[in-house]
XYZ file of C-alpha atoms in Angstrom:
311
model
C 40.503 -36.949 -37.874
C 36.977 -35.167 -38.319
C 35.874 -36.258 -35.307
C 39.106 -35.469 -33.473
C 38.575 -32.178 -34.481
C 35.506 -32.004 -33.256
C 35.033 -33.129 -29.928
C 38.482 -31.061 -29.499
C 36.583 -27.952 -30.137
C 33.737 -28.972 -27.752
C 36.331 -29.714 -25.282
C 38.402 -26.705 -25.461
C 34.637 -24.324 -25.318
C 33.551 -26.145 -22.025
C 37.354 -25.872 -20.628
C 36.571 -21.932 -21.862
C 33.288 -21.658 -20.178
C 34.485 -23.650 -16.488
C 37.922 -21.752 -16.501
C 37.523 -18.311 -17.589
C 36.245 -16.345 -14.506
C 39.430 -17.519 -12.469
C 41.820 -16.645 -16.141
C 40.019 -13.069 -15.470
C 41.192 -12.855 -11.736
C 44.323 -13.840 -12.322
C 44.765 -11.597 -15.112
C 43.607 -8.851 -12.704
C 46.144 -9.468 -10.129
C 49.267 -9.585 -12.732
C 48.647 -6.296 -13.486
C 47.288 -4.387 -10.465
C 48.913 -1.343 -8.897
C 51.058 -2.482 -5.926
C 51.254 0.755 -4.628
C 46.988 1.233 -4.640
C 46.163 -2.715 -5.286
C 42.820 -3.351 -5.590
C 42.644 -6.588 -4.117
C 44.205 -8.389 -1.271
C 43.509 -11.984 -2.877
C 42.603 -14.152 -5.094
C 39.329 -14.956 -3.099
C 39.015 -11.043 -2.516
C 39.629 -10.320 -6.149
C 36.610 -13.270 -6.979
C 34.324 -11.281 -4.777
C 35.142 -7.661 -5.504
C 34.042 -8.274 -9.048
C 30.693 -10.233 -8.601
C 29.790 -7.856 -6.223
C 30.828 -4.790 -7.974
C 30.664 -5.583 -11.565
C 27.850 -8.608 -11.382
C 29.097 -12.113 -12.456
C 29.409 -10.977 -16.034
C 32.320 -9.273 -14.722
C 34.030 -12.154 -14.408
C 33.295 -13.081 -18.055
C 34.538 -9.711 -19.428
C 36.454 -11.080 -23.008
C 35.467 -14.513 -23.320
C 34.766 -13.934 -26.803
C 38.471 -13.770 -27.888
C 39.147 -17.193 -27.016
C 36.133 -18.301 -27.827
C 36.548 -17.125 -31.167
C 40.149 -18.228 -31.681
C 38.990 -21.502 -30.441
C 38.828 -23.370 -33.845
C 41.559 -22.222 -35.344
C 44.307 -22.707 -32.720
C 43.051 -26.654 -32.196
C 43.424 -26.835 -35.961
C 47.351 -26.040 -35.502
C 47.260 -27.854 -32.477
C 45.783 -31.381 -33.605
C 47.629 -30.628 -36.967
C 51.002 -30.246 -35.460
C 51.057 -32.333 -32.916
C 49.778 -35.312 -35.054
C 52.038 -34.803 -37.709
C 54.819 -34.292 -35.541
C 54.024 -37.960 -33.732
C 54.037 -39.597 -36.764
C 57.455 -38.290 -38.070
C 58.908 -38.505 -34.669
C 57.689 -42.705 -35.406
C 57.528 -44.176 -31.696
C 55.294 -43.030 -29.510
C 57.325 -42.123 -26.354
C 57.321 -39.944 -23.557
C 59.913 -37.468 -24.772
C 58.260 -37.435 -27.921
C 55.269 -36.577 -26.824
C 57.509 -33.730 -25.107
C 59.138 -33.058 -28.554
C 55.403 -32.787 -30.472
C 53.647 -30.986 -28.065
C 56.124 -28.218 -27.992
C 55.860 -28.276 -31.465
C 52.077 -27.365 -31.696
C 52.763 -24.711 -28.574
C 55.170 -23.031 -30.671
C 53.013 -22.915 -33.943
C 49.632 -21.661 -32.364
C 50.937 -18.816 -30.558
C 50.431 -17.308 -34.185
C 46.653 -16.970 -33.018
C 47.107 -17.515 -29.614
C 48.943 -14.012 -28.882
C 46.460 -11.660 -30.393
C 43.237 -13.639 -29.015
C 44.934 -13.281 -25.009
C 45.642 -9.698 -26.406
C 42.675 -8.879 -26.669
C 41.442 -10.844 -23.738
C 43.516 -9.179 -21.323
C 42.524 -5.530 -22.513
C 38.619 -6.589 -22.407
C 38.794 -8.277 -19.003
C 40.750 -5.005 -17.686
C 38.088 -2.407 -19.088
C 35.826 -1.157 -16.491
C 37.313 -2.569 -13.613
C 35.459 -2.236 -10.623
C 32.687 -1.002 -12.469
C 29.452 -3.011 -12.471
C 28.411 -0.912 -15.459
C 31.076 0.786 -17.512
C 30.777 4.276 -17.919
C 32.619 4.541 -21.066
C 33.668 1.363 -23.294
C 36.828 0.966 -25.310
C 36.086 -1.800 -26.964
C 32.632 -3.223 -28.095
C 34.087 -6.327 -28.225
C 37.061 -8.598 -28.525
C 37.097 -8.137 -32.334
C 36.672 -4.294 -32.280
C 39.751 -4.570 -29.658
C 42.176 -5.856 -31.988
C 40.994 -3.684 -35.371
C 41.449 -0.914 -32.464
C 44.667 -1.790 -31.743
C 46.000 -2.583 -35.113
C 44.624 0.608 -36.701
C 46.432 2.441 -34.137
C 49.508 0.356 -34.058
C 49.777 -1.987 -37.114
C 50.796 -5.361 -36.868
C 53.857 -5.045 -34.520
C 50.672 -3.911 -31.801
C 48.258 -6.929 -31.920
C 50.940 -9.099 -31.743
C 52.417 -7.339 -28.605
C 53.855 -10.036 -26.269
C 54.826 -12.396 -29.070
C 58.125 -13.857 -27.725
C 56.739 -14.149 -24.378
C 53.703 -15.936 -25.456
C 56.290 -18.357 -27.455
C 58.236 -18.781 -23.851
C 55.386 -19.771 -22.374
C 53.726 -22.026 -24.975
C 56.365 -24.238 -26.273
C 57.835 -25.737 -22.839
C 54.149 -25.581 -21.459
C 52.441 -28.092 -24.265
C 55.441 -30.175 -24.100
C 55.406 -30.818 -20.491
C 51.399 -31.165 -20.518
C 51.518 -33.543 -23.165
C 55.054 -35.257 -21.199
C 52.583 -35.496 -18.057
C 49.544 -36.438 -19.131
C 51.250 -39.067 -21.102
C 53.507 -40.528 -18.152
C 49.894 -40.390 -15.783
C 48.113 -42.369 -18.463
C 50.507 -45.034 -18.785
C 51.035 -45.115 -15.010
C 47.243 -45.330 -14.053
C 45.978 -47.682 -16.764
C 43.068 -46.807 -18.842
C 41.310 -50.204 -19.894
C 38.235 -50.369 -21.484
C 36.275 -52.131 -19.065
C 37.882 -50.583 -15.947
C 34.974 -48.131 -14.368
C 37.058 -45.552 -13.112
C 38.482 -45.049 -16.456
C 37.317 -41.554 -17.111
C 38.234 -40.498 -13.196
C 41.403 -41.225 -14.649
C 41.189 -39.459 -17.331
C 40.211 -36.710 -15.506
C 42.712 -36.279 -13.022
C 45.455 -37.010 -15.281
C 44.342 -34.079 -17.934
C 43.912 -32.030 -14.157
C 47.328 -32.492 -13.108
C 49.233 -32.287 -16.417
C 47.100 -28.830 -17.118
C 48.507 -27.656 -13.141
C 52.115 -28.973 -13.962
C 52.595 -27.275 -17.605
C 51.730 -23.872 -15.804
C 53.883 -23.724 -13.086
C 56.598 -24.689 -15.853
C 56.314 -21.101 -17.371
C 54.525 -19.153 -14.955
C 56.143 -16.266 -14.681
C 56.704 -15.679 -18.460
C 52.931 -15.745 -18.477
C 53.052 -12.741 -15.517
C 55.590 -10.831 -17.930
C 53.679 -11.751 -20.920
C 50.332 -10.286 -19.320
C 52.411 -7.317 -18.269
C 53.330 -6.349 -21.978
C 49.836 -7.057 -23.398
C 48.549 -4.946 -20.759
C 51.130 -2.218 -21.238
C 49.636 1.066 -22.452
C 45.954 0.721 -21.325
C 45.169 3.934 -19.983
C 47.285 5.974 -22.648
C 50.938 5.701 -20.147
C 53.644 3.332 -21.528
C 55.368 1.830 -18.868
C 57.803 -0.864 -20.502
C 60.520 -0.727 -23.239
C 60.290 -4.069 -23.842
C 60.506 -7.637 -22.078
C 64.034 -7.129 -20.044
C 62.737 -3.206 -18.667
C 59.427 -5.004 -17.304
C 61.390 -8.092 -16.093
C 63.874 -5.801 -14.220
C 61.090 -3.154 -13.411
C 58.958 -6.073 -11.971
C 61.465 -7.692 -9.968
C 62.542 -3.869 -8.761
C 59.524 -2.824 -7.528
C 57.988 -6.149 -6.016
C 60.544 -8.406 -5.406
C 60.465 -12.328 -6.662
C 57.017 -12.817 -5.665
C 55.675 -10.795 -8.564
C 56.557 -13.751 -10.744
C 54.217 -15.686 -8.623
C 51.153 -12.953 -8.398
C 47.812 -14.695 -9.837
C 49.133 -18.305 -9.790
C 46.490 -19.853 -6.910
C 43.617 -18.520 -9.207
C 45.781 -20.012 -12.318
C 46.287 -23.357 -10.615
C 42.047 -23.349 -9.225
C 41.590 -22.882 -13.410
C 43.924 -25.673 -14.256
C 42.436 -28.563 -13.051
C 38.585 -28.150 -13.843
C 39.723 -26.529 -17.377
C 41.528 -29.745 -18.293
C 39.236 -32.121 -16.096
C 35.899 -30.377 -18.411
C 37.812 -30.302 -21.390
C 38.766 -34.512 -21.185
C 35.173 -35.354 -20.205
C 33.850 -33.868 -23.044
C 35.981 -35.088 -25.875
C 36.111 -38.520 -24.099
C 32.058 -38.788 -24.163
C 31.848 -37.267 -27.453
C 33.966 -39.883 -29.014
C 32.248 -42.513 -26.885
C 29.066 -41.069 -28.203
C 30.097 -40.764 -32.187
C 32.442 -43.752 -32.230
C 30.456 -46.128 -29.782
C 31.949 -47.763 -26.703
C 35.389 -49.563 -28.238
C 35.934 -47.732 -30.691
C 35.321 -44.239 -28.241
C 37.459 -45.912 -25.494
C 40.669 -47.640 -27.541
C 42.575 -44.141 -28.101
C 42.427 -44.639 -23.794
C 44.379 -47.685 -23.715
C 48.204 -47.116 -22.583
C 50.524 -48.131 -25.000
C 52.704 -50.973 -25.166
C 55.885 -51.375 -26.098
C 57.052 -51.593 -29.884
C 55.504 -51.527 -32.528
C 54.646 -47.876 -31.877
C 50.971 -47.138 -31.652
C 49.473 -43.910 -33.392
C 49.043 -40.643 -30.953
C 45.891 -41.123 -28.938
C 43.224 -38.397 -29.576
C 42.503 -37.879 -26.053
C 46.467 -37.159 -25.709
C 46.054 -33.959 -28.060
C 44.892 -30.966 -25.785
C 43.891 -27.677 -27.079
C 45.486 -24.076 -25.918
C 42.874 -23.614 -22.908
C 45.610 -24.319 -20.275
């Protein structure tokens, strides 16, 4: 379980690391202006900030997730675990049931860490130095925002984040768990981490475009208020606003740079806990949790089948 923990960690901070600069574009296009956008593009949106804010820019609040890191794959691996072995059989749907599960729980921490992401990676835009800084840091963001609006403020976005995160684990989990079985994943088989790898890919690109645009809304909210001008009631006024002002596409604004972030996230984060149990475990032990699993009796949930919130 240690060790789960562990290498879970490792793989959700190298997911972090490889994913975040597109997680900051795509946040930037959710919430730009349509009537003075800022960038055409994703690729445009890349460029503009490297060029005018260096690549740091594209870094701009990596320390909120990085710092809620620990304790949301703590709920996760909890959860999910726990929920596997009361569900009893380890089965597709129940991997749909247990995932959701641990989406649900996490978005406890998950909400105010993107919270605070969002307003970082938003201050100083276009700016390669900022003139005047909100925030020090993602920490200073959220005692900011709660000393100015209590509790109800850092966790602005709640019920959206919950949208998002409960279908999204359980059809991650659903897919990654229906590639695994369907590829094979034997010991001695060399292309056994490819596998790995493109099935933790494609599951992390197919539990995003399941809740999408809840994540557009949800970036919407967070972002709401930046600036000192309120421009929401509430989720329904920014849905309807939204859909108003920019038509259905809106719901789809960001989503190239959020599918480019999917599959290397989840490709970096299944190399490295697959190696670091290979590496702590040795070579059978490391690989077994691989294995697909047979029919009845139920096996235990693999450890490489329990993904942490860097989707």
């Amino acid at each position: 379980m240690a060790l789960d923990f562990v290498a879970g960690c490792l793989g959700g901070a190298a997911g972090v690391l490889v994913g975040h600069p597109f997680d900051t574009v795509k946040v930037r296009l959710q919430v730009q202006n349509v009537d003075r956008p800022l960038y055409r593009g994703t690729f445009h949106c890349f460029q503009s900030i490297a060029r005018q804010e260096s690549m740091f820019g594209l870094y701009k609040g990596i320390g909120s997730p990085m710092m809620g890191l620990t304790f949301i794959n703590a709920i996760v691996f909890g959860v999910q675990g726990n929920a596997m072995r009361l569900l009893g059989r380890d089965t597709p749907m129940n991997q749909f049931l247990a995932g959701s599960a641990a989406g649900a729980i996490q978005c406890v921490i998950c909400c105010p860490m993107e919270l605070a992401k969002t307003r970082m990676q938003l201050q100083g835009t276009g700016e390669k130095k900022s003139k005047r800084r909100l925030y020090k840091n993602s920490l200073d963001c959220l005692v900011r925002i709660y000393n100015k609006e209590g509790l109800r403020g850092i966790n602005r976005g709640m019920l959206t984040t919950f949208v998002r995160e409960t279908p999204a684990f359980g059809f991650y989990f659903l897919t990654y768990d229906c590639l695994t079985r369907y590829l094979g994943c034997e010991p001695e088989d060399p292309y056994m981490i490819p596998k790995l790898l493109f099935a933790g890919g494609m599951s992390g690109i197919a539990s995003w475009l399941s809740t999408y645009p809840a994540d557009v809304i949800k970036s919407r909210l967070q972002a709401d208020g930046v600036g000192g001008v309120n421009q929401y009631s509430g989720i329904l006024d920014c849905v309807r606003q939204s859909w108003k002002k920019e038509g259905w596409r809106v719901f789809t604004r960001g989503l190239t740079s959020t599918l480019l972030r999917a599959f290397p996230v989840n490709a970096a984060t299944f190399a490295t806990v697959t190696l670091f149990l290979i590496y702590m475990r040795g070579e059978d032990e490391g690989l077994k949790d691989c294995e697909p699993v047979p029919a009845p009796p139920p096996a235990p949930a693999s450890a490489l089948q329990q993904q942490p919130s860097s989707l």
